[in-house]
CSV table of C-alpha atoms in Angstrom, one decimal:
chain,number,residue,atom,x,y,z
A,1,MET,CA,13.8,68.0,-5.9
A,2,LYS,CA,13.7,65.0,-5.5
A,3,ILE,CA,15.8,61.9,-6.8
A,4,ASP,CA,15.7,60.5,-9.9
A,5,ALA,CA,18.2,58.4,-10.3
A,6,VAL,CA,19.9,54.9,-8.1
A,7,ILE,CA,23.4,53.8,-9.0
A,8,PHE,CA,23.6,50.3,-7.2
A,9,ASP,CA,27.0,48.9,-6.7
A,10,MET,CA,26.3,44.8,-7.4
A,11,ASP,CA,29.2,43.0,-5.5
A,12,GLY,CA,28.7,43.1,-1.6
A,13,THR,CA,25.4,45.2,-2.4
A,14,LEU,CA,22.8,43.4,-4.3
A,15,PHE,CA,24.9,39.5,-4.6
A,16,GLN,CA,26.2,37.9,-1.8
A,17,THR,CA,29.4,37.5,-3.3
A,18,ASP,CA,30.6,36.2,-0.4
A,19,ARG,CA,29.0,32.8,-1.2
A,20,ILE,CA,30.4,32.0,-4.1
A,21,LEU,CA,34.3,33.9,-3.6
A,22,GLU,CA,35.8,31.2,-1.4
A,23,LEU,CA,34.6,28.2,-3.9
A,24,SER,CA,36.3,30.1,-7.1
A,25,LEU,CA,39.0,31.7,-5.4
A,26,ASP,CA,40.1,28.1,-3.8
A,27,ASP,CA,39.8,26.8,-7.1
A,28,ALA,CA,41.7,29.4,-9.1
A,29,PHE,CA,45.0,29.2,-6.4
A,30,GLU,CA,44.5,25.2,-6.7
A,31,ARG,CA,45.6,25.8,-10.7
A,32,LEU,CA,48.6,27.9,-9.7
A,33,ARG,CA,49.1,25.2,-7.0
A,34,LEU,CA,49.4,22.1,-9.0
A,35,ASN,CA,51.5,24.1,-11.5
A,36,GLY,CA,54.0,24.8,-9.1
A,37,LEU,CA,53.2,28.8,-9.0
A,38,TRP,CA,51.9,29.1,-5.2
A,39,GLU,CA,52.5,26.9,-2.0
A,40,GLY,CA,50.4,27.9,1.1
A,41,LYS,CA,46.4,28.6,1.7
A,42,THR,CA,44.9,30.7,-0.3
A,43,PRO,CA,44.5,34.5,0.5
A,44,THR,CA,41.2,34.6,0.9
A,45,SER,CA,40.8,36.7,4.0
A,46,LYS,CA,43.3,39.3,1.9
A,47,TYR,CA,40.9,39.9,-0.9
A,48,ARG,CA,38.2,39.9,1.2
A,49,GLU,CA,40.0,43.2,2.4
A,50,ILE,CA,40.6,44.6,-0.6
A,51,MET,CA,36.8,44.1,-2.7
A,52,GLY,CA,35.7,46.4,-4.8
A,53,VAL,CA,38.7,47.3,-6.2
A,54,PRO,CA,39.5,46.4,-10.0
A,55,LEU,CA,40.0,42.5,-11.0
A,56,PRO,CA,43.6,43.8,-12.5
A,57,LYS,CA,44.0,45.5,-8.7
A,58,VAL,CA,43.5,42.4,-7.0
A,59,TRP,CA,46.1,40.4,-9.0
A,60,GLU,CA,48.5,42.3,-8.6
A,61,THR,CA,47.8,42.6,-4.9
A,62,LEU,CA,47.5,39.0,-4.4
A,63,LEU,CA,49.9,37.8,-6.9
A,64,PRO,CA,53.1,40.5,-6.2
A,65,CYS,CA,55.7,38.3,-7.1
A,66,HIS,CA,54.1,36.5,-10.4
A,67,SER,CA,54.0,37.7,-14.1
A,68,ALA,CA,51.5,39.8,-16.3
A,69,GLU,CA,50.8,35.9,-18.1
A,70,VAL,CA,50.1,34.3,-15.0
A,71,ARG,CA,47.8,36.7,-13.4
A,72,GLU,CA,46.2,37.2,-16.4
A,73,SER,CA,45.6,33.4,-16.3
A,74,VAL,CA,44.2,33.1,-13.4
A,75,ASN,CA,41.5,36.4,-13.8
A,76,GLU,CA,40.3,33.3,-16.6
A,77,HIS,CA,40.4,31.1,-14.7
A,78,PHE,CA,38.7,32.7,-11.6
A,79,LEU,CA,36.0,34.5,-13.6
A,80,GLU,CA,35.2,31.3,-15.6
A,81,ARG,CA,34.5,29.8,-12.0
A,82,LEU,CA,32.2,32.7,-10.3
A,83,ILE,CA,30.2,32.9,-13.8
A,84,ASP,CA,30.0,29.1,-13.1
A,85,ASN,CA,29.3,29.1,-9.8
A,86,ILE,CA,26.3,32.1,-10.2
A,87,GLN,CA,24.6,29.5,-12.9
A,88,SER,CA,24.7,26.5,-10.7
A,89,GLY,CA,23.1,28.6,-8.3
A,90,LYS,CA,25.2,29.3,-5.9
A,91,GLY,CA,24.9,32.7,-4.7
A,92,ALA,CA,22.1,34.8,-3.7
A,93,LEU,CA,21.2,38.3,-3.6
A,94,TYR,CA,20.7,40.3,-0.8
A,95,PRO,CA,17.1,40.4,1.1
A,96,HIS,CA,14.8,42.5,-0.7
A,97,VAL,CA,16.2,43.3,-3.8
A,98,LYS,CA,13.8,42.2,-6.2
A,99,GLU,CA,11.3,44.4,-3.5
A,100,VAL,CA,13.3,48.0,-3.3
A,101,PHE,CA,13.8,47.6,-7.5
A,102,THR,CA,9.8,46.6,-7.5
A,103,TYR,CA,9.0,50.1,-5.1
A,104,LEU,CA,11.8,52.5,-6.9
A,105,LYS,CA,10.5,51.4,-10.1
A,106,GLU,CA,7.1,52.1,-9.2
A,107,LYS,CA,8.5,55.7,-8.4
A,108,GLN,CA,9.7,55.8,-11.5
A,109,LEU,CA,13.6,56.3,-10.4
A,110,LYS,CA,16.0,54.8,-13.2
A,111,LEU,CA,17.8,52.1,-11.8
A,112,PHE,CA,21.6,51.5,-12.6
A,113,ILE,CA,24.5,49.7,-12.1
A,114,ALA,CA,28.3,50.1,-11.9
A,115,SER,CA,30.1,47.1,-11.2
A,116,ASN,CA,33.8,46.9,-10.5
A,117,GLY,CA,33.2,43.2,-12.3
A,118,LEU,CA,34.0,42.1,-15.5
A,119,PRO,CA,31.0,42.1,-18.2
A,120,ALA,CA,30.4,38.6,-18.7
A,121,TYR,CA,30.3,38.1,-14.3
A,122,LEU,CA,28.2,41.1,-14.2
A,123,GLU,CA,25.9,40.1,-17.5
A,124,SER,CA,25.9,36.7,-15.5
A,125,ILE,CA,23.6,37.7,-12.5
A,126,VAL,CA,22.4,40.6,-14.3
A,127,ASN,CA,20.7,37.4,-16.4
A,128,HIS,CA,20.4,34.9,-13.8
A,129,TYR,CA,17.9,37.0,-11.8
A,130,GLY,CA,16.1,38.8,-14.1
A,131,LEU,CA,17.2,42.4,-12.7
A,132,ASP,CA,16.9,43.1,-15.9
A,133,ARG,CA,13.3,43.9,-15.6
A,134,TRP,CA,14.0,46.4,-13.2
A,135,VAL,CA,18.0,47.9,-14.3
A,136,ASP,CA,17.9,50.3,-17.0
A,137,ALA,CA,21.3,49.6,-17.7
A,138,ALA,CA,24.4,47.8,-16.1
A,139,PHE,CA,28.2,48.9,-16.7
A,140,SER,CA,31.4,47.2,-15.6
A,141,ILE,CA,34.0,49.5,-14.8
A,142,GLU,CA,36.3,48.2,-18.3
A,143,GLN,CA,33.7,50.5,-19.9
A,144,VAL,CA,36.5,53.4,-18.3
A,145,HIS,CA,39.9,53.7,-19.4
A,146,SER,CA,40.8,54.7,-15.9
A,147,LEU,CA,38.9,51.8,-14.2
A,148,ASN,CA,37.8,54.5,-11.7
A,149,LYS,CA,34.6,53.8,-10.3
A,150,SER,CA,34.3,58.2,-9.9
A,151,GLU,CA,34.4,58.1,-14.1
A,152,LEU,CA,32.0,55.4,-14.4
A,153,VAL,CA,29.5,57.4,-12.5
A,154,ASN,CA,30.3,59.7,-14.3
A,155,MET,CA,29.6,58.5,-17.7
A,156,ILE,CA,26.0,57.1,-16.9
A,157,CYS,CA,24.8,60.7,-15.1
A,158,ASP,CA,26.0,62.3,-18.4
A,159,LYS,CA,24.7,59.1,-20.7
A,160,TYR,CA,21.3,58.8,-18.9
A,161,ASP,CA,20.6,62.9,-18.0
A,162,VAL,CA,20.8,62.3,-14.0
A,163,LYS,CA,19.5,65.2,-12.8
A,164,ARG,CA,19.8,64.3,-9.0
A,165,GLY,CA,20.6,60.7,-8.0
A,166,ALA,CA,22.0,58.4,-5.3
A,167,VAL,CA,24.6,55.7,-5.1
A,168,VAL,CA,24.2,52.9,-3.1
A,169,GLY,CA,27.2,50.7,-2.1
A,170,ASP,CA,29.4,48.8,0.5
A,171,ARG,CA,33.4,50.5,-0.1
A,172,LEU,CA,35.0,53.7,-0.5
A,173,SER,CA,35.1,53.8,-4.2
A,174,ASP,CA,30.8,53.6,-4.5
A,175,ILE,CA,31.1,56.3,-1.6
A,176,THR,CA,33.6,59.0,-2.9
A,177,ALA,CA,32.3,58.2,-6.8
A,178,ALA,CA,29.1,59.7,-5.3
A,179,LYS,CA,30.7,62.7,-3.3
A,180,ASP,CA,32.8,63.2,-6.6
A,181,ASN,CA,29.9,63.6,-8.7
A,182,GLY,CA,27.6,65.4,-6.2
A,183,LEU,CA,25.6,62.4,-5.5
A,184,LEU,CA,23.9,61.0,-2.5
A,185,ALA,CA,26.7,58.5,-0.9
A,186,ILE,CA,24.2,55.8,1.2
A,187,GLY,CA,27.2,53.3,2.3
A,188,CYS,CA,25.8,49.5,3.2
A,189,ARG,CA,26.8,48.0,6.0
A,190,PHE,CA,27.1,44.4,4.7
A,191,ASP,CA,29.5,41.0,4.8
A,192,PHE,CA,32.6,43.5,3.2
A,193,SER,CA,31.9,46.8,4.5
A,194,GLN,CA,34.2,49.0,6.5
A,195,GLU,CA,33.2,51.2,9.4
A,196,GLN,CA,36.2,53.5,8.4
A,197,GLU,CA,34.7,54.0,5.4
A,198,LEU,CA,31.1,53.9,5.6
A,199,ILE,CA,31.5,56.9,8.1
A,200,GLN,CA,32.4,59.3,5.1
A,201,ALA,CA,28.6,58.3,3.3
A,202,ASP,CA,25.9,61.0,4.3
A,203,ALA,CA,23.3,57.2,5.2
A,204,ILE,CA,24.4,54.0,6.0
A,205,ILE,CA,21.6,51.3,5.9
A,206,GLU,CA,22.1,48.0,7.8
A,207,ASP,CA,18.9,46.4,5.4
A,208,LEU,CA,17.8,47.2,1.4
A,209,MET,CA,14.2,48.3,2.7
A,210,GLU,CA,15.5,51.1,4.5
A,211,LEU,CA,16.0,52.5,1.1
A,212,VAL,CA,12.3,52.7,0.9
A,213,ASP,CA,12.0,54.8,4.0
A,214,LEU,CA,15.5,56.4,3.5
A,215,PHE,CA,14.2,58.0,0.3
A,216,LEU,CA,10.7,59.5,1.5
A,217,VAL,CA,13.0,61.5,4.1
A,218,VAL,CA,15.7,62.7,1.2
A,219,ASP,CA,15.2,66.1,0.5
A,220,ASP,CA,15.8,66.6,4.3
A,221,LEU,CA,19.5,64.9,3.5
A,222,ASN,CA,20.1,67.8,1.1
A,223,PRO,CA,22.4,66.0,-0.7
A,224,SER,CA,24.9,68.4,-3.4
A,225,PRO,CA,24.4,69.5,-6.7
A,226,ALA,CA,23.9,67.1,-9.5
A,227,CYS,CA,26.5,65.2,-11.4
A,228,LYS,CA,29.3,67.3,-13.1
């Protein structure tokens, strides 16, 4: 049975988050500095290491000694700055996103986004770049109580009756979500990816256009049975 749906990660897979990450993070930590709640440089490199985890986990890691109230305030400001930077055109999609989406829709595949980003952030990217022309639905990790991407992907499979699909993403959470649900795991060797994570994928790409050729031979990759 051929692939009938593709579930894409957003950050570091479809959207070049790196273009707005440092700007937005600097703004958030500058606010902490002004309030006497942070000293030193913005921990951008640490954030890059954990990119792909839900935002609550991000702030627990970056601000381990701060209160839940401070983390929530920083999270809100960071989200505002991310959205402002998206809407002002400082971000960008990865090359060939729209071409690949057009090709996959012509093949009558269902397309979804499963993101660890918050709903407002995800919606701002989808709207700014008009991705809803191709994407059947976009889902935030906040739509599952566990904040677990495997559960989010399973929800998509159940809701849209995905029988044989693939998950395309750059981090281990994407690869794990695919394997936990019996889907093909396609790792993206992009900005935030890590080799020790990518080697667990069924296939690795360095450009989204490689998906075109990959899905032509996908039956030879022998993906596992469909979603649970």
